[in-house]
Amino acid sequence: MSIDTSHSSRSSALFVTVLVTLTAAVIVGLVAGAGVASSVTDVSPLAGPTGENVSEDAYVEAVPEPGDEWFEAEAADGSWISYVNPRDEYRDPYLGQGSGKICVALVNEAGEPITGETVPGTTVTVPTGESLEWHSSADPMVVQYPVTDHYERPLDADQFGTADHVPQGDGYVDSHCIEFHGLHHNGDEISYGEAFVEGEHADRIEIVGYIQQDGQAWNTDIDPIEDAVSHEEAGGGWVYEPDGSHGQVVVVAQLTGTDSADDGSSDDSDGEDGDDGDKSEGDDSDDGDGDSDDSSGTDDPGGTDHSGDDHGSDDSSGGDDTTSPGDDSTVTDSSDTTDDTDAVRDDDLPGFGALVALLAVTVVVGVTLRDRRR
């Protein structure tokens, strides 16, 4: 009896071809399913800081890059970088190279910079007294929230963080400042009192503390919450010296949560902070120097005294940082997309049932072809 080897070979070849084709289809289906799951569940945040469980999302705005309208100057040795600030003024008469900043940084519960959108009609006041009475945005310095509604440059400095692509800071603005130049660099003094909060949502903002640096340049490798100290410990001011013609202080304020008036327990809080929320102008002003507590609201938003022409004399504008790759200086990323992933999490491999059926067909075809060979 002769054996038809050609028929057997053709059957074997057909068997192998079918198996390979079906196996490839299964593999492609698995990879595609995993890719779909990954594309849905992998939600990356926008550039910049983001937090969870906060009353107000972080404000994300990249610092100006060289060539931008708001970029001012940078030290040749990379020790500092400066950005244009409409609240930057020069003393007349110009007495020397003394310069500096007083800033307020408002952060949310996670320590991320915010603009105060959730605390409208509220102010943080920093008494400055005679040392800066010539500055139109000082004596006292008053910051009105939300800063995005009151100022041309709501946040103008990058006072905190580090990044490889900028000399100082992390590449995102985080503070609202006034700047001053023209003080005598040997003996002139800058002083400031304790900051206080007034207004509609005063009970939602806490003054965490102060970060003061008297030297030539501002070190941004600090944490605004952990490194803030009391007014007394910070020093309440500084005296200019020949080798230290710059100085800065940042008042760190933090959002604490909802208003006492918004929760059901508001009527029970009279003994502590409840009075401050409705009558903060009278009560909170005691926290300051007493010199200028009634002056809240006198800040000149978008001050017209800026003279960027003279910035060359400010050899240490410090505290600001340069460029950030990404122009999405827009606001805040949030975690709203998490709801979209629930369906995917219920079945880690979409189409899993169909793939099982395909495998079953593969087995049946294989058995059938094997029987035909026999």
Coordinates of C-alpha atoms in Angstrom, one line a residue:
M1 CA 0.0 0.0 0.0
S2 CA 1.4 3.4 -1.0
I3 CA 1.2 6.4 1.3
D4 CA 0.1 9.7 -0.1
T5 CA 2.9 11.8 1.5
S6 CA 2.0 14.9 -0.4
H7 CA -1.5 15.0 1.0
S8 CA -0.1 14.5 4.5
S9 CA 2.4 17.3 4.0
R10 CA -0.3 19.6 2.8
S11 CA -2.5 18.8 5.8
S12 CA 0.4 19.4 8.1
A13 CA 1.2 22.7 6.5
L14 CA -2.5 23.8 6.6
F15 CA -2.6 22.8 10.3
V16 CA 0.5 24.8 11.1
T17 CA -0.7 27.8 9.1
V18 CA -4.1 27.9 10.8
L19 CA -2.6 27.6 14.3
V20 CA 0.0 30.3 13.6
T21 CA -2.7 32.7 12.2
L22 CA -5.1 32.1 15.1
T23 CA -2.3 32.4 17.7
A24 CA -1.2 35.7 16.2
A25 CA -4.8 37.0 16.3
V26 CA -4.9 36.1 20.0
I27 CA -1.7 37.9 20.8
V28 CA -2.7 41.0 18.9
G29 CA -6.0 41.0 20.8
L30 CA -4.3 40.8 24.1
V31 CA -1.8 43.6 23.3
A32 CA -4.6 45.8 22.0
G33 CA -6.7 45.2 25.1
A34 CA -3.9 46.0 27.4
G35 CA -3.2 49.2 25.4
V36 CA -6.8 50.3 25.8
A37 CA -6.7 49.7 29.5
S38 CA -3.5 51.6 29.8
S39 CA -4.7 54.6 27.8
V40 CA -7.7 54.9 30.0
T41 CA -6.2 54.4 33.4
D42 CA -2.9 56.2 32.9
V43 CA -4.0 59.8 33.5
S44 CA -1.0 62.1 33.8
P45 CA -1.4 65.5 35.6
L46 CA -0.6 68.7 33.9
A47 CA 2.9 70.2 34.5
G48 CA 3.4 71.8 37.9
P49 CA 2.3 70.9 41.4
T50 CA -1.0 69.2 42.1
G51 CA -2.7 68.1 45.2
E52 CA -5.5 65.9 46.5
N53 CA -8.3 66.7 48.9
V54 CA -7.8 70.5 48.7
S55 CA -10.3 73.3 48.8
E56 CA -8.6 75.1 45.9
D57 CA -6.5 73.5 43.2
A58 CA -2.9 74.6 42.6
Y59 CA -2.3 77.6 40.3
V60 CA 0.1 76.5 37.6
E61 CA 1.9 79.3 35.7
A62 CA 5.3 78.9 34.2
V63 CA 7.8 81.7 34.8
P64 CA 8.7 83.9 31.8
E65 CA 11.4 82.8 29.5
P66 CA 14.2 85.0 28.2
G67 CA 12.7 87.2 25.5
D68 CA 9.2 87.2 27.1
E69 CA 7.6 90.5 28.0
W70 CA 7.8 89.7 31.7
F71 CA 11.4 88.4 31.8
E72 CA 13.8 91.0 33.3
A73 CA 17.4 89.9 33.9
E74 CA 19.6 87.1 34.9
A75 CA 23.1 87.0 36.6
A76 CA 25.9 85.9 34.4
D77 CA 27.0 83.4 37.0
G78 CA 23.5 82.0 37.3
S79 CA 23.2 83.1 40.9
W80 CA 19.8 84.9 40.5
I81 CA 17.1 85.7 38.0
S82 CA 14.5 88.4 37.9
Y83 CA 11.1 88.9 36.4
V84 CA 9.3 92.2 35.7
N85 CA 6.9 93.2 38.5
P86 CA 4.5 96.1 38.2
R87 CA 4.9 96.7 41.9
D88 CA 8.6 97.3 41.6
E89 CA 9.5 100.9 42.5
Y90 CA 12.7 103.0 42.8
R91 CA 13.2 105.4 45.6
D92 CA 13.7 109.1 44.7
P93 CA 16.3 110.2 45.6
Y94 CA 18.1 107.0 44.8
L95 CA 20.4 106.6 47.7
G96 CA 22.3 103.3 46.9
Q97 CA 22.1 99.8 45.8
G98 CA 19.9 98.5 48.5
S99 CA 17.0 96.5 47.1
G100 CA 14.6 93.8 48.2
K101 CA 11.1 92.2 48.3
I102 CA 8.3 91.6 50.6
C103 CA 6.1 88.8 49.4
V104 CA 3.0 86.9 50.4
A105 CA 2.6 83.2 49.3
L106 CA -0.9 81.7 49.7
V107 CA -1.0 77.9 49.6
N108 CA -3.7 75.3 49.8
E109 CA -4.0 72.5 52.3
A110 CA -1.4 70.5 50.4
G111 CA 1.1 73.4 50.4
E112 CA 0.6 74.3 46.7
P113 CA 0.5 77.9 45.5
I114 CA -3.0 79.3 44.8
T115 CA -4.5 82.6 43.9
G116 CA -7.4 82.8 46.5
E117 CA -10.3 82.1 44.1
T118 CA -12.1 80.5 47.0
V119 CA -11.6 83.4 49.4
P120 CA -12.8 86.4 47.5
G121 CA -13.2 89.7 49.5
T122 CA -10.3 88.7 51.8
T123 CA -7.0 90.5 52.3
V124 CA -3.6 89.7 53.9
T125 CA -2.0 92.9 55.3
V126 CA 1.7 93.2 56.1
P127 CA 2.5 96.4 58.0
T128 CA 5.7 98.1 56.7
G129 CA 5.7 101.4 58.5
E130 CA 8.1 104.3 57.8
S131 CA 10.8 102.2 56.2
L132 CA 8.8 101.9 53.0
E133 CA 6.4 104.7 53.2
W134 CA 7.6 106.1 49.9
H135 CA 6.5 102.9 48.1
S136 CA 2.9 103.2 46.7
S137 CA 2.1 99.6 47.5
A138 CA 3.5 99.6 51.0
D139 CA 2.8 101.2 54.4
P140 CA 1.1 98.7 54.6
M141 CA 1.3 96.1 51.9
V142 CA -2.2 94.7 51.3
V143 CA -2.8 91.7 49.1
Q144 CA -6.4 91.3 47.9
Y145 CA -7.8 87.9 46.9
P146 CA -8.3 86.6 44.4
V147 CA -5.1 88.2 43.1
T148 CA -6.2 87.2 39.6
D149 CA -9.0 89.8 39.8
H150 CA -6.9 92.7 41.2
Y151 CA -3.5 92.7 39.7
E152 CA -1.9 92.7 36.3
R153 CA 0.7 90.2 37.5
P154 CA -1.1 88.2 40.2
L155 CA 1.9 86.0 41.1
D156 CA 5.3 87.4 40.0
A157 CA 8.0 85.5 41.8
D158 CA 9.2 81.9 42.0
Q159 CA 10.4 81.8 45.7
F160 CA 10.3 78.1 46.4
G161 CA 11.6 74.8 44.9
T162 CA 14.5 73.8 42.7
A163 CA 14.8 72.6 39.1
D164 CA 17.7 71.9 36.8
H165 CA 16.5 74.2 34.0
V166 CA 16.3 77.4 36.2
P167 CA 18.9 79.1 38.5
Q168 CA 16.3 79.6 41.3
G169 CA 13.0 78.0 42.1
D170 CA 11.1 75.2 40.3
G171 CA 10.0 77.2 37.2
Y172 CA 6.5 78.2 38.4
V173 CA 5.4 81.4 40.0
D174 CA 4.2 81.1 43.6
S175 CA 4.3 84.5 45.4
H176 CA 2.8 88.0 45.1
C177 CA 5.5 90.6 45.9
I178 CA 6.3 94.3 46.1
E179 CA 9.9 95.2 45.2
F180 CA 12.0 98.2 46.1
H181 CA 15.3 99.7 45.1
G182 CA 17.4 102.7 45.9
L183 CA 18.0 102.3 49.6
H184 CA 21.4 103.0 51.1
H185 CA 23.4 99.8 51.0
N186 CA 25.2 100.5 54.3
G187 CA 22.9 101.1 57.2
D188 CA 19.4 101.5 55.8
E189 CA 16.8 99.3 57.5
I190 CA 13.7 97.5 56.3
S191 CA 11.1 96.5 58.9
Y192 CA 7.7 94.8 58.7
G193 CA 5.1 93.9 61.3
E194 CA 3.1 90.8 61.8
A195 CA 0.7 90.0 59.0
F196 CA -3.0 89.7 59.6
V197 CA -6.1 88.6 57.6
E198 CA -9.3 90.5 57.2
G199 CA -12.5 90.1 55.1
E200 CA -15.2 87.8 54.1
H201 CA -13.3 84.5 54.5
A202 CA -10.7 85.6 57.1
D203 CA -11.3 82.5 59.1
R204 CA -10.2 80.3 56.2
I205 CA -6.6 81.7 56.0
E206 CA -3.9 81.1 58.6
I207 CA -0.6 82.9 58.7
V208 CA 1.8 80.0 58.9
G209 CA 4.9 82.1 59.4
Y210 CA 7.7 84.0 57.8
I211 CA 10.8 83.2 55.7
Q212 CA 13.4 85.9 55.7
Q213 CA 16.8 86.0 54.0
D214 CA 19.0 89.0 54.4
G215 CA 21.8 88.0 52.1
Q216 CA 22.7 88.9 48.5
A217 CA 20.6 86.2 46.8
W218 CA 17.5 84.2 47.7
N219 CA 17.8 80.5 48.4
T220 CA 14.8 78.7 47.0
D221 CA 15.7 75.2 48.2
I222 CA 13.2 75.6 51.1
D223 CA 9.7 74.4 51.9
P224 CA 7.2 77.3 52.5
I225 CA 5.4 75.4 55.3
E226 CA 8.2 73.5 57.1
D227 CA 10.7 76.4 57.0
A228 CA 8.4 79.2 58.0
V229 CA 9.0 80.6 61.5
S230 CA 7.4 83.1 63.8
H231 CA 7.7 86.9 63.2
E232 CA 10.1 87.2 66.1
E233 CA 12.3 84.4 65.0
A234 CA 12.4 85.6 61.4
G235 CA 13.6 89.0 62.6
G236 CA 11.0 91.4 61.4
G237 CA 13.4 93.2 59.1
W238 CA 17.0 93.6 58.2
V239 CA 19.7 96.2 57.9
Y240 CA 21.6 96.7 54.7
E241 CA 25.3 96.0 54.7
P242 CA 27.9 96.6 51.9
D243 CA 28.1 92.9 51.0
G244 CA 24.4 92.2 51.4
S245 CA 22.5 94.9 49.5
H246 CA 19.5 92.7 49.0
G247 CA 17.0 91.2 51.3
Q248 CA 13.6 89.4 51.2
V249 CA 10.8 88.1 53.3
V250 CA 7.9 85.9 52.3
V251 CA 4.8 85.8 54.5
V252 CA 3.4 82.3 54.2
A253 CA -0.4 82.0 54.4
Q254 CA -2.4 78.8 54.1
L255 CA -6.0 77.9 53.3
T256 CA -7.4 75.9 56.2
G257 CA -10.7 74.6 54.8
T258 CA -14.3 75.7 54.6
D259 CA -15.8 78.8 56.3
S260 CA -17.3 78.2 59.7
A261 CA -20.4 79.8 58.3
D262 CA -20.6 77.1 55.7
D263 CA -20.8 74.1 57.9
G264 CA -23.4 73.1 60.4
S265 CA -21.3 73.9 63.4
S266 CA -20.9 77.6 62.7
D267 CA -23.2 78.6 65.6
D268 CA -21.0 76.7 68.1
S269 CA -17.8 78.4 67.2
D270 CA -18.5 81.7 68.9
G271 CA -16.0 81.1 71.7
E272 CA -13.1 80.7 69.4
D273 CA -12.7 81.9 65.9
G274 CA -16.4 82.4 65.0
D275 CA -16.3 86.1 65.8
D276 CA -13.3 86.7 63.6
G277 CA -15.1 85.5 60.5
D278 CA -17.8 88.1 60.7
K279 CA -15.9 90.9 62.4
S280 CA -12.4 90.2 61.2
E281 CA -11.6 93.9 60.6
G282 CA -11.8 94.7 64.2
D283 CA -10.5 91.5 65.7
D284 CA -7.7 90.4 63.3
S285 CA -6.2 93.8 63.2
D286 CA -4.9 93.3 66.7
D287 CA -2.5 90.8 65.2
G288 CA -0.6 93.4 63.4
D289 CA 1.4 96.4 64.5
G290 CA -1.6 98.6 65.1
D291 CA 0.0 101.2 62.9
S292 CA -1.9 100.7 59.7
D293 CA -4.5 98.1 60.3
D294 CA -7.2 100.3 58.9
S295 CA -5.4 100.6 55.6
S296 CA -6.5 97.3 54.0
G297 CA -7.6 97.8 50.5
T298 CA -5.2 100.7 49.9
D299 CA -2.9 98.5 47.8
D300 CA -2.5 99.9 44.3
P301 CA -3.1 96.8 42.1
G302 CA -1.0 96.8 39.1
G303 CA 1.1 99.8 40.4
T304 CA 2.1 102.3 37.8
D305 CA 5.5 103.0 39.3
H306 CA 7.3 100.2 37.7
S307 CA 10.5 101.3 36.0
G308 CA 12.1 98.3 34.4
D309 CA 14.8 100.4 32.9
D310 CA 16.8 100.5 36.0
H311 CA 16.8 96.8 36.8
G312 CA 20.5 96.5 36.1
S313 CA 21.2 98.1 39.5
D314 CA 19.3 95.3 41.3
D315 CA 22.1 92.8 41.4
S316 CA 20.1 90.3 43.3
S317 CA 16.5 90.3 42.5
G318 CA 16.6 86.7 43.7
G319 CA 13.5 84.7 44.5
D320 CA 12.3 84.5 41.0
D321 CA 13.0 81.8 38.6
T322 CA 13.4 81.4 34.9
T323 CA 11.8 79.5 32.3
S324 CA 9.8 76.5 32.3
P325 CA 9.4 74.4 29.2
G326 CA 5.7 74.4 28.8
D327 CA 3.7 77.5 28.2
D328 CA 0.7 76.1 29.8
S329 CA 0.6 78.8 32.2
T330 CA -3.0 78.0 32.6
V331 CA -4.6 76.9 35.8
T332 CA -4.8 74.0 37.7
D333 CA -5.0 70.5 37.0
S334 CA -7.5 68.5 38.8
S335 CA -8.2 64.9 39.4
D336 CA -11.6 64.9 37.7
T337 CA -10.8 62.1 35.3
T338 CA -10.6 59.4 37.9
D339 CA -14.3 58.5 37.4
D340 CA -13.7 57.4 33.8
T341 CA -11.5 54.5 34.9
D342 CA -14.1 52.7 37.0
A343 CA -15.4 50.6 34.2
V344 CA -11.9 49.6 33.1
R345 CA -10.9 48.6 36.6
D346 CA -13.9 46.1 36.7
D347 CA -12.2 44.1 33.9
D348 CA -8.5 44.5 33.5
L349 CA -8.5 43.1 30.0
P350 CA -11.3 44.5 27.8
G351 CA -12.7 41.8 25.4
F352 CA -11.4 39.0 27.5
G353 CA -14.4 36.8 26.8
A354 CA -14.0 37.1 23.1
L355 CA -10.3 36.1 23.4
V356 CA -11.2 33.0 25.3
A357 CA -13.7 32.0 22.6
L358 CA -11.0 32.5 20.0
L359 CA -8.6 30.2 21.8
A360 CA -11.4 27.6 22.0
V361 CA -11.8 27.8 18.2
T362 CA -8.1 27.3 17.8
V363 CA -8.2 24.1 19.8
V364 CA -11.2 22.7 17.8
V365 CA -9.6 23.4 14.5
G366 CA -6.4 21.9 15.6
V367 CA -8.1 18.7 16.7
T368 CA -10.2 18.5 13.5
L369 CA -7.1 18.8 11.3
R370 CA -5.2 16.2 13.3
D371 CA -8.1 13.7 12.8
R372 CA -8.1 14.3 9.1
R373 CA -4.4 13.6 8.9
R374 CA -5.1 10.2 10.4

